[in-house]
Coordinates of C-alpha atoms and ligand atoms in Angstrom, one line a residue:
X1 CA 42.0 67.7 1.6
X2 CA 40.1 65.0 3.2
X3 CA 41.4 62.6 5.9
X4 CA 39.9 59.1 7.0
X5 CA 41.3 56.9 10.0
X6 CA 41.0 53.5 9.0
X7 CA 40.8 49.9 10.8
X8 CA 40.6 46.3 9.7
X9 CA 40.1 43.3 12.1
X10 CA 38.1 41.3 10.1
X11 CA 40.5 38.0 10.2
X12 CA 44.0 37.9 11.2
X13 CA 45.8 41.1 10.9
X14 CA 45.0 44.2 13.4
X15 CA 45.4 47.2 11.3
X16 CA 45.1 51.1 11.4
X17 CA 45.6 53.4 8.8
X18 CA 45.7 57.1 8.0
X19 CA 44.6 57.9 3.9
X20 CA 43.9 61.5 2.7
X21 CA 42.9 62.4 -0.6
X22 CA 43.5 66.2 -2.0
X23 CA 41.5 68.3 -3.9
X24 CA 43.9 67.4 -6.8
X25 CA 42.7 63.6 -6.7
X26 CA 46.1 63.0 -5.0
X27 CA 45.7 59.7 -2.6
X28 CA 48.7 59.5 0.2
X29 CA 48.9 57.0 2.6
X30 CA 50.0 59.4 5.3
X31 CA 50.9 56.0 8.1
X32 CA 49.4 53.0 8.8
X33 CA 50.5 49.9 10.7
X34 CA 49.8 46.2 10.6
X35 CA 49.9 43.6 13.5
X36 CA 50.2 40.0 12.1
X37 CA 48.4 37.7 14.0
X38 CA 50.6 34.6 12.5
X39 CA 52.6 33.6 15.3
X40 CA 49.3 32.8 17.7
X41 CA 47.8 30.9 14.8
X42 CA 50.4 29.0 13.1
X43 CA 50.6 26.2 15.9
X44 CA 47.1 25.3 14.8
X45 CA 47.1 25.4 11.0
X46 CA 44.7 28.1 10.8
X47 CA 43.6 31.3 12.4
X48 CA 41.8 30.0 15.4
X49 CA 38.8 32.9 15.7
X50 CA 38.6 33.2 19.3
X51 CA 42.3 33.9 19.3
X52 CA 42.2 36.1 16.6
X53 CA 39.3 38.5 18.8
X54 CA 41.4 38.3 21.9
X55 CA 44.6 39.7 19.9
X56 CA 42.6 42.2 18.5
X57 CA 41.4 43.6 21.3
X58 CA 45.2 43.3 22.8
X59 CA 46.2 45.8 19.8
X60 CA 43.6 47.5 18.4
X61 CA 43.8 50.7 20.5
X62 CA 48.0 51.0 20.5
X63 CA 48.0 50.5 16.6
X64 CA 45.6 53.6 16.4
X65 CA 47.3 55.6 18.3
X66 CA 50.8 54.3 17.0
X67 CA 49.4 55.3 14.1
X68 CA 48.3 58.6 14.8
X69 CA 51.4 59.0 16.2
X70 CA 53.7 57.9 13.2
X71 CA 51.5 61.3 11.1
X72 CA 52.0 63.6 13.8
X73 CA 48.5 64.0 14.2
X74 CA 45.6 63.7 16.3
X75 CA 42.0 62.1 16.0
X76 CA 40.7 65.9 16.1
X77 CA 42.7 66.5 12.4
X78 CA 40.6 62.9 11.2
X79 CA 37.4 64.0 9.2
X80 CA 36.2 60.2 9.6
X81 CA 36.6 57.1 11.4
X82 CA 36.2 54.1 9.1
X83 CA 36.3 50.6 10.1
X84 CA 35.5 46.9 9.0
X85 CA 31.7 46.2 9.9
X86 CA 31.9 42.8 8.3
X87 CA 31.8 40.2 6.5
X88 CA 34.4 38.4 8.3
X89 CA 34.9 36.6 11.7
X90 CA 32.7 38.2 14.1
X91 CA 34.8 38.3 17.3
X92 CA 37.4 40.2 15.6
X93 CA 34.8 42.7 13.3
X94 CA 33.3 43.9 16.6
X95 CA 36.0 44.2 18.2
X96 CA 37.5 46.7 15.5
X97 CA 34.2 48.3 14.8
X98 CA 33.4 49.0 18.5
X99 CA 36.7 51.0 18.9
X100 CA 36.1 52.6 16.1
X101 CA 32.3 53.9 17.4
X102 CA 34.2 54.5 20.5
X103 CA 36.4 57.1 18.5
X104 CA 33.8 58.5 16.8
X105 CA 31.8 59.2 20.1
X106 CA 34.8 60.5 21.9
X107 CA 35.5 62.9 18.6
X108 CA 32.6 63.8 17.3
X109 CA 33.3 62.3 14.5
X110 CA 31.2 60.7 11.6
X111 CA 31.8 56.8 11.7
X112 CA 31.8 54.8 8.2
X113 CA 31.1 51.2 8.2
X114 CA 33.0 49.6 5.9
X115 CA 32.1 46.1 4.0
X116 CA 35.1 44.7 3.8
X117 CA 35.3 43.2 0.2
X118 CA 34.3 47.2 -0.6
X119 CA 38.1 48.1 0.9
X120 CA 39.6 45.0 -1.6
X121 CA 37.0 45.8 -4.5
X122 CA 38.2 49.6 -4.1
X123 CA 41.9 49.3 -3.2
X124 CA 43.0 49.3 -6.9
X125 CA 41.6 52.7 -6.9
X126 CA 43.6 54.0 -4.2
X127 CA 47.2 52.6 -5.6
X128 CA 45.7 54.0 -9.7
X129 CA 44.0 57.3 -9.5
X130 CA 43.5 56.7 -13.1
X131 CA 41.0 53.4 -12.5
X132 CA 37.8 54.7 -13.7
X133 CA 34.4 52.6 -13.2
X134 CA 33.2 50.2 -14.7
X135 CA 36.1 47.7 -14.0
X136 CA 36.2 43.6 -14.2
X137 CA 37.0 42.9 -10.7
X138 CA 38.4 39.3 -9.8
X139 CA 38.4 39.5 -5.7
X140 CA 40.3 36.4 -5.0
X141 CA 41.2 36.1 -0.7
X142 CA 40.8 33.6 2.2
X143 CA 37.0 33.9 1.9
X144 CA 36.1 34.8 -1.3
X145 CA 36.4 34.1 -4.8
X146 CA 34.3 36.4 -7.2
X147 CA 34.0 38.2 -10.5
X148 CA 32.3 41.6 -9.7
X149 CA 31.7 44.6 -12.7
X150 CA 32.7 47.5 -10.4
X151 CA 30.7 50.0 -11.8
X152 CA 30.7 53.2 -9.0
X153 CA 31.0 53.3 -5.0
X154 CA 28.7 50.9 -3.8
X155 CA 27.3 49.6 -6.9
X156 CA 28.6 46.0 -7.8
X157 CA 27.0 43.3 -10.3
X158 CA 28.6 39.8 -9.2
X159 CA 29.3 37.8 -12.5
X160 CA 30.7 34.7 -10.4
X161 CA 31.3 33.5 -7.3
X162 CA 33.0 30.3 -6.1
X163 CA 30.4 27.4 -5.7
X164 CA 32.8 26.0 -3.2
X165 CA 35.5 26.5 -1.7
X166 CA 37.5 30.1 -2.4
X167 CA 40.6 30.3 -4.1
X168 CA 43.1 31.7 -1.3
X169 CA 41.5 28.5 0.6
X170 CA 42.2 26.1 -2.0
X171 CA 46.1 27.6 -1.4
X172 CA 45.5 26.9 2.4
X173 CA 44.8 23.9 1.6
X174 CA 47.2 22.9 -0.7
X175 CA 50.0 23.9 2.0
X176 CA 48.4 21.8 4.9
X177 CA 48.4 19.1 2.3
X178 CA 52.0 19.6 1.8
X179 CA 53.1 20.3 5.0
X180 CA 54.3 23.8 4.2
X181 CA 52.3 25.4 7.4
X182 CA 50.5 28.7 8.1
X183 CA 50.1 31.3 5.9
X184 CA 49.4 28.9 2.6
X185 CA 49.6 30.5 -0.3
X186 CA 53.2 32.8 -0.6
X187 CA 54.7 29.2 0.9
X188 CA 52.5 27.2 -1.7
X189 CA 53.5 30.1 -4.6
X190 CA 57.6 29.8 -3.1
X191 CA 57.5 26.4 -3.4
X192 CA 55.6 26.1 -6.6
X193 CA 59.0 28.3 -8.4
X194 CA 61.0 25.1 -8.0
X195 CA 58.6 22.6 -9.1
X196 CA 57.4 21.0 -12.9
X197 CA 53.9 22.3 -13.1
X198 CA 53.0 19.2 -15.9
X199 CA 54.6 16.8 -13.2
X200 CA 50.9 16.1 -11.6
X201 CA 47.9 15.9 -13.5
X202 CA 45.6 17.7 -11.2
X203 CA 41.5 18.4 -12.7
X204 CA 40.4 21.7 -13.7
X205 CA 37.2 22.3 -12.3
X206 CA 34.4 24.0 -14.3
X207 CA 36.7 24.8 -17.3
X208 CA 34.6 25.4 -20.1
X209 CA 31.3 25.7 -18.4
X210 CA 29.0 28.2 -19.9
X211 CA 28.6 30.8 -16.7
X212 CA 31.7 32.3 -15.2
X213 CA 31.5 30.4 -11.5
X214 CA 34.5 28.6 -9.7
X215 CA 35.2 25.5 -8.0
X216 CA 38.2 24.9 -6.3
X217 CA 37.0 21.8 -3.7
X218 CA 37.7 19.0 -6.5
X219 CA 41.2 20.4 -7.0
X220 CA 41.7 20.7 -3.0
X221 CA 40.8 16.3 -2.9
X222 CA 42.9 15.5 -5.9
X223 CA 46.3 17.5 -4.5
X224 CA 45.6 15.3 -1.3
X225 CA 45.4 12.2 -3.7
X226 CA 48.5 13.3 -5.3
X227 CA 49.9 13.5 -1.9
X228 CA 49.0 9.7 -0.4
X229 CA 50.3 8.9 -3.6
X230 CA 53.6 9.8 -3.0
X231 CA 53.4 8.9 0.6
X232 CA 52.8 5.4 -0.6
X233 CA 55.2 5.4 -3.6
X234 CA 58.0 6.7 -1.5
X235 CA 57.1 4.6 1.4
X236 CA 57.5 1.2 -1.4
X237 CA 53.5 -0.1 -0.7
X238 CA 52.6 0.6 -4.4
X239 CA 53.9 0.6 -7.6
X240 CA 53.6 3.7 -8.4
X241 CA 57.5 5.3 -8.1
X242 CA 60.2 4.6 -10.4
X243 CA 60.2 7.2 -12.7
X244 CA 62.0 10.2 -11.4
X245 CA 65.5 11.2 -10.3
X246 CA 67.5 11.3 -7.0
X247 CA 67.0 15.1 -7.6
X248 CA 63.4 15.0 -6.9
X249 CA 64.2 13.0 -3.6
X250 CA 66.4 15.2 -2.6
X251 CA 63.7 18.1 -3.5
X252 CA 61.1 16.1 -1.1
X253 CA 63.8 16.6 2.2
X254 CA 65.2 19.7 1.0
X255 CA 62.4 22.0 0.1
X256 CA 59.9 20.3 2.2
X257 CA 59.8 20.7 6.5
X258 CA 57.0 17.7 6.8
X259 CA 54.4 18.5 9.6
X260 CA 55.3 15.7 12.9
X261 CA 52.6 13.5 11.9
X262 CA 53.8 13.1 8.6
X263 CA 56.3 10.3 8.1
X264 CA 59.8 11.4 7.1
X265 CA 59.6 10.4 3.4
X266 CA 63.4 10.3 2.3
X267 CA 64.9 8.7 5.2
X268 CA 66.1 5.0 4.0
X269 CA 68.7 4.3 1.8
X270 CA 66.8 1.6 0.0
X271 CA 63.3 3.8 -0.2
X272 CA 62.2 3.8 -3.6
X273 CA 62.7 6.9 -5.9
X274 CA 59.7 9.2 -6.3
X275 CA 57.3 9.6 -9.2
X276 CA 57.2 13.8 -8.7
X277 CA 58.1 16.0 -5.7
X278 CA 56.3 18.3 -3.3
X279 CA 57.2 21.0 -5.3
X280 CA 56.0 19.0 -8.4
X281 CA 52.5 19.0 -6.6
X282 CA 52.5 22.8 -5.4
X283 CA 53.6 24.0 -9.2
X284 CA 51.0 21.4 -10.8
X285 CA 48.2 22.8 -8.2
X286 CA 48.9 26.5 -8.9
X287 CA 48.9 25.9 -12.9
X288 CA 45.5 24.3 -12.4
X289 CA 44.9 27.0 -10.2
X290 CA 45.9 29.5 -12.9
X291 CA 44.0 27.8 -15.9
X292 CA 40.9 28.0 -13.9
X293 CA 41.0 31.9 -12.9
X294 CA 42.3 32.7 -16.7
X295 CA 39.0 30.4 -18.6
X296 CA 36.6 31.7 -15.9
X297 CA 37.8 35.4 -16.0
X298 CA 38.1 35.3 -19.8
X299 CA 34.0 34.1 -19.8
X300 CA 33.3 36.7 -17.2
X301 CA 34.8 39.5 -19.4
X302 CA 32.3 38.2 -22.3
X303 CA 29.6 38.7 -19.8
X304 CA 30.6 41.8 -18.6
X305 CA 30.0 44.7 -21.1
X306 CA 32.3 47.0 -21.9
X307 CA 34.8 48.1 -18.4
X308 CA 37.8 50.2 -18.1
X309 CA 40.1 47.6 -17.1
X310 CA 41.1 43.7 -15.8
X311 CA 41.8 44.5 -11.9
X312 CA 42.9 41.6 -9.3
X313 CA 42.6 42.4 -5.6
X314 CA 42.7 40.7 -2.2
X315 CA 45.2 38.3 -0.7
X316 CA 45.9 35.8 -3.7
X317 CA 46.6 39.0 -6.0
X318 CA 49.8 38.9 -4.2
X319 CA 50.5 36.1 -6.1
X320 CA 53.2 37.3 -9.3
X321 CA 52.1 34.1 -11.4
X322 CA 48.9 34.7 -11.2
X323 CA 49.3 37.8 -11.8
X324 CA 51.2 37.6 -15.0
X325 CA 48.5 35.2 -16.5
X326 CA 45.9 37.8 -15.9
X327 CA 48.1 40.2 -17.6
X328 CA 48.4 38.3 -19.9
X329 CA 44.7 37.8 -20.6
X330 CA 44.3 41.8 -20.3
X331 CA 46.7 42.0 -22.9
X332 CA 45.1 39.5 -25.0
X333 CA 41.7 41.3 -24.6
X334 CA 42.8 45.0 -25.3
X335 CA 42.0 45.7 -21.8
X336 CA 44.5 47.7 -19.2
X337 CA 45.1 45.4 -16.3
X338 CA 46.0 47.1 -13.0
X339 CA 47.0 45.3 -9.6
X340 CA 47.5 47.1 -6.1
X341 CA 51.0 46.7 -4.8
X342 CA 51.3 43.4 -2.6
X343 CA 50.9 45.7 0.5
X344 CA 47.2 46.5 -0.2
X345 CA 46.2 43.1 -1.6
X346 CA 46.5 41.3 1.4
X347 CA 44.3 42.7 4.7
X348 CA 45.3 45.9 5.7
X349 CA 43.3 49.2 7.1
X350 CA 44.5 51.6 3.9
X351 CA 41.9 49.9 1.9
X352 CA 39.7 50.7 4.5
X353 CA 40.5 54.3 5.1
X354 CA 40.1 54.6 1.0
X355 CA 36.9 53.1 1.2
X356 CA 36.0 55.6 3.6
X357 CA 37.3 58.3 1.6
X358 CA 35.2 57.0 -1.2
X359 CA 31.7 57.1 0.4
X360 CA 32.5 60.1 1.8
X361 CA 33.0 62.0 -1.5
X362 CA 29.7 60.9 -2.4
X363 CA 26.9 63.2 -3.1
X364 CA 24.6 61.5 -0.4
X365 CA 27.2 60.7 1.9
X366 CA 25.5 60.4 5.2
X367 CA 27.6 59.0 8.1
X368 CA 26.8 55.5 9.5
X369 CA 25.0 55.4 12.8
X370 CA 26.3 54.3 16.4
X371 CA 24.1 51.2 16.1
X372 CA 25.2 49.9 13.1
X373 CA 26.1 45.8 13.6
X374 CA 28.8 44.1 12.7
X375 CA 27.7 41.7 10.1
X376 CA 29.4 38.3 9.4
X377 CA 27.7 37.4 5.9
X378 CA 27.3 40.7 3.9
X379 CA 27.1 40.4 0.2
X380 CA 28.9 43.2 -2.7
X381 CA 25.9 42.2 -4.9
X382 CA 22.5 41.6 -2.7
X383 CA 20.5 41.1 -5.7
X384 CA 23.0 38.3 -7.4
X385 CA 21.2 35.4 -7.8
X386 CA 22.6 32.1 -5.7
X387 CA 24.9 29.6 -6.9
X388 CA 24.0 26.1 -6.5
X389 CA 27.3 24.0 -5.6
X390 CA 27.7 21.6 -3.1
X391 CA 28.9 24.0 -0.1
X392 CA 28.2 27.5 -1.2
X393 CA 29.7 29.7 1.3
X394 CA 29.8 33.0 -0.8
Ligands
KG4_401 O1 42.6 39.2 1.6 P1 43.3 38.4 2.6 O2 44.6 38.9 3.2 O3 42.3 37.9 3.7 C1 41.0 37.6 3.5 O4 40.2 38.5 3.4 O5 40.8 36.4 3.3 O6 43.6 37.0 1.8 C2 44.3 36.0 2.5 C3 44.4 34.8 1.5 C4 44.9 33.5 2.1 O7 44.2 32.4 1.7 C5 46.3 33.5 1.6 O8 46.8 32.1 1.5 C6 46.2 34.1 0.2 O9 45.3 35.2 0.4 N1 47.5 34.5 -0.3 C7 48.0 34.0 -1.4 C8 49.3 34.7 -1.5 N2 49.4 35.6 -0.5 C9 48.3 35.5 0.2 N3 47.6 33.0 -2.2 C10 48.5 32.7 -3.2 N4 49.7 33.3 -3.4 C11 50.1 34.2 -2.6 N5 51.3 34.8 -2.8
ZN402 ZN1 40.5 40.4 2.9

């Protein structure tokens, strides 16, 4: 049996984890522990970086040793220490990958530096011993939004990427937009249950378009034009309200807690009625949403070759709708479609630890060294070629 210690700072949750694997391919999750950093952030809309590095160094060292703790074991029973090296926000990946070199000094231990789309790209691997490579591999988070053909540890070919802005951003967005706060997208997908997604026409960008890319930025603008919309229709200074029901008024106050700089839209008993509701936006968006991951994931599997399986990871594979309509595709395709549980699709040190475990059943393995740097761009696929898009950020 092998054992790896895992962390993740890399955003906005402090995590350790313990993962072993056995000799019978058996994968346990033996404790791990995540701090949530979304109390500090959610006065500000957003994870503010320098407050995310501070809290991190706050917790880092108690959640290892919690964690240690919660197994009953000690970091002399750990065969490896492995840790986010990057990409991610710098402050916080230093932080996380110094304590980790720190335990791999004091040990004697063999430090892994772990990219941190590796843990997502891997995760499904840890939750289904039976995933075998090559996979399809939509990797949908905060950060990123990409189409990767998972073909071994450390070997990825990126079909796509986002020639914008990512998708778990787009959901960010779409909450701030909506007044719905911080984290975005389970508020966005919560909301989205109670809304008509055919309420809003909303553009799908890139549908159709002969590679597999995304765009999300054009979708961002026209929620927010959606939005003023009903601001104005609501507030009487266009013509645009009339045709819905007192329902979908009551909807906008009762599903809705509007931001303080955002007017209260139902108070008035002679306001006019509006044309769709917030929820009518947030179901519209996430349909939008939907038909763009299903067109650009169905082109990416024509690209692909033959895989094993559809697979969904990182933070927006928590989302069940989206979910099911990848299913659904799989389904269409002949393909198996596997999906972590929510707990490893959103941050969270297991992923790491399994990542660990991964490169460390290699062949070649040979442990990271002391100097390694944490590294705040670090790309799956070095050799894909770049997007062009008007603010490429992955
Ligand atoms: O993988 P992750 O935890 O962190 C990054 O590496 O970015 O992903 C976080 C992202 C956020 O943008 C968050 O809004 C999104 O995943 N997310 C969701 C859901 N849960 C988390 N998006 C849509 N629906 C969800 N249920
Ligand atoms: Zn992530």
């Amino acid at each position: 049996m092998r054992l790896v210690l895992g962390i993740e700072s890399s955003c906005d949750e402090t995590a350790a984890a313990l993962v072993s694997l056995g000799a019978d391919g058996a994968r346990t999750i033996l404790a791990q522990r995540i701090a949530s950093q979304d109390e500090e952030h959610r006065p500000y809309g957003g994870v503010v970086p320098e407050i995310a590095a501070r809290a991190h160094v706050e917790r880092v060292m108690p959640l290892v040793a919690a964690t240690l703790g919660d197994a009953g074991l000690g970091l002399a029973d750990v065969d490896a220490i492995a840790a986010t090296a990057g990409p991610g926000l710098i402050g916080g990946v230093m932080v996380g990958l110094v304590s980790a070199k720190a335990l791999a000094m004091a040990g004697d231990k063999p430090l892994i530096a772990i990219n941190h789309l590796e843990g997502h790209a891997l995760s499904p691997r840890l939750a289904d011993p039976a995933l075998e490579f090559p996979y399809l591999l939509l990797l949908a988070s905060g950060g990123h939004c990409q189409l990767l053909r998972v073909e071994g540890v450390g070997q990825y070919r990126r079909l796509a990427t986002t020639i914008d802005d990512a998708l778990g951003e787009a959901f960010d967005k779409t909450a701030k937009i909506l007044g719905l706060g911080y984290p975005g997208g389970p508020a966005v997908e919560r909301l989205a249950a109670t809304g008509n997604a055919r309420a809003v026409p909303l553009p799908r960008p890139l549908l159709g378009s002969a590679d597999p890319n995304f765009s999300f930025a054009g979708l961002k603008s026209a929620v927010l034009r959606a939005k003023d919309a009903l601001v104005r229709a609501v507030a009487g200074t266009d013509g645009a309200g009339g045709a819905s029901t007192s329902s979908a008024r009551a909807a906008l106050g009762k599903t809705n807690s509007p931001s303080p700089a955002q007017p209260e839209l139902v108070e008035g008993s002679h306001a006019p009625l509006a044309p769709y509701t917030h929820a009518d936006i947030a179901a519209s968006f996430q349909q939008a949403a939907i038909d763009c991951v299903i067109d650009r994931t169905r082109r990416a599997l024509e690209a692909a070759g033959e895989v094993t399986a559809l697979v969904v990871a990182g933070g927006v594979a928590a989302n069940q709708a989206i979910r099911a309509a990848l299913e659904g595709l799989a389904a269409e395709q002949g393909l198996r479609f596997v999906a972590p549980p929510m707990a490893l699709c959103t941050d969270n040190a297991a992923m790491i630890a399994w990542a660990g475990l991964e490169r460390l059943g290699q062949g070649d393995f040979a442990p990271d060294s002391l100097d390694f740097a944490a590294r705040p761009r670090w790309p799956l696929d070095p050799d894909a070629a770049p997007v062009r898009g008007a603010g490429v950020k992955a």
